[in-house]
């Protein structure tokens, strides 16, 4: 049974790379933008929502832009077919839509993890290339092999903020993305809120007075 709230936005974390999540490269919005894994806490381009497509299948849409979905490049069903960003196809383009539909199948190995299987062929699913753990590791389609590179969990925004706090509150484990300040407690709280999917604006952003002190 799939336990996903369609009203929430989620980070998608691979079992093979804890604290790394799927993201849209560089927060870009162009068709063909690559999908990769990167450290949690980098921005709204790491959040996705699931949209009902048909029984058992969903579209996976990025939260940082409209009119885009996760898509299997060229609708290819083969090992290594790339996963990228593409515009939403209209309902009449039924062939193209097949590349944008995915089924969540509960992992047989780990509770609360799922295989994200393609509508094109249920035996192929989203996979982290070579079970990589490094920032920038590619995400592609691969034949189901039940490895941890194909198991993903969905983390809602509140859980993500807590997860970030637990990770970087450990002594000697400060996130190098952020400078250290005398008022670093509030700076850290802002980091947690940002990791939870709150977007920066002209007043509240990394390094600003409001980010550091409020």
Short mmCIF file of C-alpha atoms in Angstrom, two decimals:
data_model
loop_
_atom_site.label_atom_id
_atom_site.label_comp_id
_atom_site.label_asym_id
_atom_site.label_seq_id
_atom_site.Cartn_x
_atom_site.Cartn_y
_atom_site.Cartn_z
CA UNK A 1 0.00 0.00 0.00
CA UNK A 2 1.38 3.44 -0.97
CA UNK A 3 1.27 5.88 1.95
CA UNK A 4 1.80 9.21 0.15
CA UNK A 5 -0.18 12.40 0.75
CA UNK A 6 -0.81 14.09 -2.60
CA UNK A 7 -1.24 17.42 -0.81
CA UNK A 8 2.35 17.43 0.44
CA UNK A 9 5.70 18.10 -1.19
CA UNK A 10 8.51 15.59 -0.72
CA UNK A 11 12.23 15.07 -0.87
CA UNK A 12 13.14 11.74 -2.50
CA UNK A 13 16.11 10.06 -0.80
CA UNK A 14 17.83 6.96 -2.22
CA UNK A 15 18.64 4.16 0.21
CA UNK A 16 22.15 3.90 -1.26
CA UNK A 17 23.03 7.51 -0.40
CA UNK A 18 21.65 8.75 2.94
CA UNK A 19 21.16 12.53 3.19
CA UNK A 20 21.40 12.82 -0.60
CA UNK A 21 18.17 13.53 -2.47
CA UNK A 22 17.00 13.71 -6.06
CA UNK A 23 17.14 17.24 -7.45
CA UNK A 24 16.79 19.22 -10.67
CA UNK A 25 20.30 20.27 -11.72
CA UNK A 26 20.99 23.91 -10.87
CA UNK A 27 17.31 24.62 -10.17
CA UNK A 28 16.91 25.04 -13.93
CA UNK A 29 13.55 24.86 -15.67
CA UNK A 30 14.49 24.10 -19.28
CA UNK A 31 13.39 20.94 -21.05
CA UNK A 32 16.13 18.33 -20.83
CA UNK A 33 17.59 19.54 -17.52
CA UNK A 34 19.26 16.59 -15.84
CA UNK A 35 18.10 14.90 -12.65
CA UNK A 36 20.81 14.00 -10.15
CA UNK A 37 21.40 13.48 -6.42
CA UNK A 38 22.81 16.11 -4.08
CA UNK A 39 23.04 17.01 -0.39
CA UNK A 40 19.69 17.69 1.24
CA UNK A 41 19.04 21.34 2.08
CA UNK A 42 19.87 23.08 -1.19
CA UNK A 43 16.46 24.51 -2.08
CA UNK A 44 12.98 24.02 -3.49
CA UNK A 45 14.35 22.32 -6.63
CA UNK A 46 14.87 19.26 -4.42
CA UNK A 47 11.17 19.01 -3.65
CA UNK A 48 8.60 17.15 -5.72
CA UNK A 49 4.89 16.52 -5.58
CA UNK A 50 3.08 13.43 -6.79
CA UNK A 51 0.09 14.06 -9.03
CA UNK A 52 -2.48 11.37 -9.78
CA UNK A 53 -2.28 10.12 -13.37
CA UNK A 54 -4.38 6.97 -13.33
CA UNK A 55 -4.90 4.06 -10.94
CA UNK A 56 -1.51 3.12 -9.41
CA UNK A 57 0.43 5.71 -11.46
CA UNK A 58 1.62 9.25 -10.74
CA UNK A 59 3.35 12.17 -12.37
CA UNK A 60 6.36 13.46 -10.41
CA UNK A 61 6.44 17.25 -10.66
CA UNK A 62 9.18 19.60 -9.36
CA UNK A 63 8.04 22.25 -6.89
CA UNK A 64 10.34 25.03 -8.11
CA UNK A 65 8.65 25.40 -11.49
CA UNK A 66 5.30 24.86 -13.17
CA UNK A 67 4.43 22.86 -16.27
CA UNK A 68 7.30 20.37 -15.90
CA UNK A 69 7.58 16.72 -14.93
CA UNK A 70 10.16 14.01 -14.46
CA UNK A 71 10.43 12.21 -17.80
CA UNK A 72 12.23 9.24 -19.36
CA UNK A 73 14.30 10.63 -22.22
CA UNK A 74 12.96 9.62 -25.65
CA UNK A 75 10.64 7.12 -23.89
CA UNK A 76 13.51 4.63 -24.07
CA UNK A 77 13.17 1.35 -22.21
CA UNK A 78 16.76 0.32 -21.67
CA UNK A 79 19.43 0.33 -19.00
CA UNK A 80 20.87 3.82 -18.73
CA UNK A 81 17.99 5.71 -20.34
CA UNK A 82 18.32 9.15 -18.81
CA UNK A 83 15.82 10.76 -16.46
CA UNK A 84 15.35 14.46 -17.08
CA UNK A 85 12.93 17.37 -16.81
CA UNK A 86 10.36 17.92 -19.54
CA UNK A 87 7.19 19.91 -20.11
CA UNK A 88 3.85 18.36 -19.25
CA UNK A 89 2.44 16.63 -22.28
CA UNK A 90 -1.25 17.29 -23.03
CA UNK A 91 -3.69 14.39 -22.53
CA UNK A 92 -4.01 13.75 -26.25
CA UNK A 93 -0.30 12.87 -26.48
CA UNK A 94 -0.84 9.49 -24.94
CA UNK A 95 2.42 8.00 -26.24
CA UNK A 96 4.51 10.84 -24.80
CA UNK A 97 2.62 10.73 -21.50
CA UNK A 98 3.80 7.19 -20.93
CA UNK A 99 7.32 8.50 -20.28
CA UNK A 100 6.02 10.70 -17.45
CA UNK A 101 4.04 8.16 -15.45
CA UNK A 102 5.50 6.16 -12.58
CA UNK A 103 4.27 3.55 -10.15
CA UNK A 104 5.41 3.34 -6.53
CA UNK A 105 6.04 -0.27 -5.54
CA UNK A 106 6.90 -0.92 -1.87
CA UNK A 107 10.39 -2.30 -1.38
CA UNK A 108 10.57 -5.95 -0.44
CA UNK A 109 13.73 -5.24 1.58
CA UNK A 110 13.18 -1.99 3.50
CA UNK A 111 10.02 -0.60 5.08
CA UNK A 112 8.93 2.87 3.90
CA UNK A 113 11.02 2.65 0.73
CA UNK A 114 9.69 2.32 -2.81
CA UNK A 115 10.79 1.31 -6.27
CA UNK A 116 9.73 4.03 -8.71
CA UNK A 117 8.76 1.99 -11.76
CA UNK A 118 8.16 3.36 -15.24
CA UNK A 119 4.80 3.09 -16.97
CA UNK A 120 6.79 2.18 -20.10
CA UNK A 121 7.77 -1.10 -18.48
CA UNK A 122 7.21 -2.03 -14.83
CA UNK A 123 10.45 -4.01 -14.83
CA UNK A 124 12.43 -0.77 -15.22
CA UNK A 125 12.69 1.82 -12.49
CA UNK A 126 14.48 4.97 -11.42
CA UNK A 127 18.02 4.16 -10.32
CA UNK A 128 21.06 6.02 -8.95
CA UNK A 129 23.90 5.33 -11.38
CA UNK A 130 26.32 2.72 -10.02
CA UNK A 131 24.85 3.17 -6.51
CA UNK A 132 26.80 6.43 -6.32
CA UNK A 133 26.96 8.51 -3.17
CA UNK A 134 28.60 11.68 -4.50
CA UNK A 135 26.96 15.00 -5.28
CA UNK A 136 26.06 15.12 -8.95
CA UNK A 137 25.63 11.37 -9.42
CA UNK A 138 23.25 10.82 -12.31
CA UNK A 139 19.76 9.34 -12.04
CA UNK A 140 18.64 7.06 -14.85
CA UNK A 141 16.33 4.18 -15.74
CA UNK A 142 17.53 0.65 -15.10
CA UNK A 143 16.11 -2.85 -15.03
CA UNK A 144 14.80 -3.71 -11.60
CA UNK A 145 17.46 -5.47 -9.55
CA UNK A 146 16.17 -4.72 -6.02
CA UNK A 147 19.37 -2.89 -5.05
CA UNK A 148 19.52 0.08 -2.68
CA UNK A 149 20.16 2.28 -5.72
CA UNK A 150 16.53 1.66 -6.70
CA UNK A 151 14.94 2.12 -3.29
CA UNK A 152 13.69 5.58 -2.35
CA UNK A 153 11.86 7.09 0.59
CA UNK A 154 9.66 10.19 0.48
CA UNK A 155 10.40 12.79 3.17
CA UNK A 156 7.83 15.52 3.80
CA UNK A 157 8.93 19.10 4.51
CA UNK A 158 8.56 18.94 8.31
CA UNK A 159 10.49 15.69 8.50
CA UNK A 160 13.13 17.17 6.20
CA UNK A 161 13.69 20.15 8.53
CA UNK A 162 14.09 17.79 11.49
CA UNK A 163 16.36 15.48 9.50
CA UNK A 164 18.58 18.44 8.56
CA UNK A 165 18.71 19.62 12.17
CA UNK A 166 19.73 16.18 13.41
CA UNK A 167 22.43 15.89 10.75
CA UNK A 168 24.12 19.24 11.25
CA UNK A 169 23.62 19.66 15.00
CA UNK A 170 26.29 17.02 15.57
CA UNK A 171 29.50 18.51 16.97
CA UNK A 172 32.04 19.28 14.26
CA UNK A 173 29.53 18.67 11.48
CA UNK A 174 28.58 22.20 10.40
CA UNK A 175 27.25 22.65 6.87
CA UNK A 176 30.07 24.41 4.93
CA UNK A 177 27.47 26.00 2.66
CA UNK A 178 26.80 28.52 5.43
CA UNK A 179 29.13 30.92 7.25
CA UNK A 180 29.37 30.80 11.03
CA UNK A 181 28.13 33.86 12.95
CA UNK A 182 28.05 34.94 16.59
CA UNK A 183 24.27 34.54 16.44
CA UNK A 184 24.59 31.16 14.83
CA UNK A 185 21.59 29.60 16.61
CA UNK A 186 19.14 31.65 14.57
CA UNK A 187 21.23 31.12 11.44
CA UNK A 188 20.92 27.37 12.02
CA UNK A 189 17.16 27.64 12.58
CA UNK A 190 16.88 29.42 9.23
CA UNK A 191 18.89 26.66 7.59
CA UNK A 192 16.46 24.07 8.95
CA UNK A 193 13.47 26.06 7.70
CA UNK A 194 15.11 26.38 4.28
CA UNK A 195 15.77 22.63 4.22
CA UNK A 196 12.06 22.22 4.96
CA UNK A 197 11.20 23.82 1.64
CA UNK A 198 10.65 27.49 2.54
CA UNK A 199 11.95 29.62 -0.32
CA UNK A 200 14.31 32.57 -0.05
CA UNK A 201 13.12 36.06 -0.97
CA UNK A 202 14.57 39.57 -1.19
CA UNK A 203 14.69 39.92 2.60
CA UNK A 204 15.22 36.40 3.88
CA UNK A 205 18.17 34.66 2.21
CA UNK A 206 21.47 33.05 3.16
CA UNK A 207 23.69 35.71 4.69
CA UNK A 208 20.97 38.33 5.15
CA UNK A 209 20.25 39.97 8.51
CA UNK A 210 16.83 38.32 8.70
CA UNK A 211 18.24 34.88 7.90
CA UNK A 212 20.95 35.19 10.55
CA UNK A 213 19.08 36.94 13.34
CA UNK A 214 15.34 36.37 13.04
#
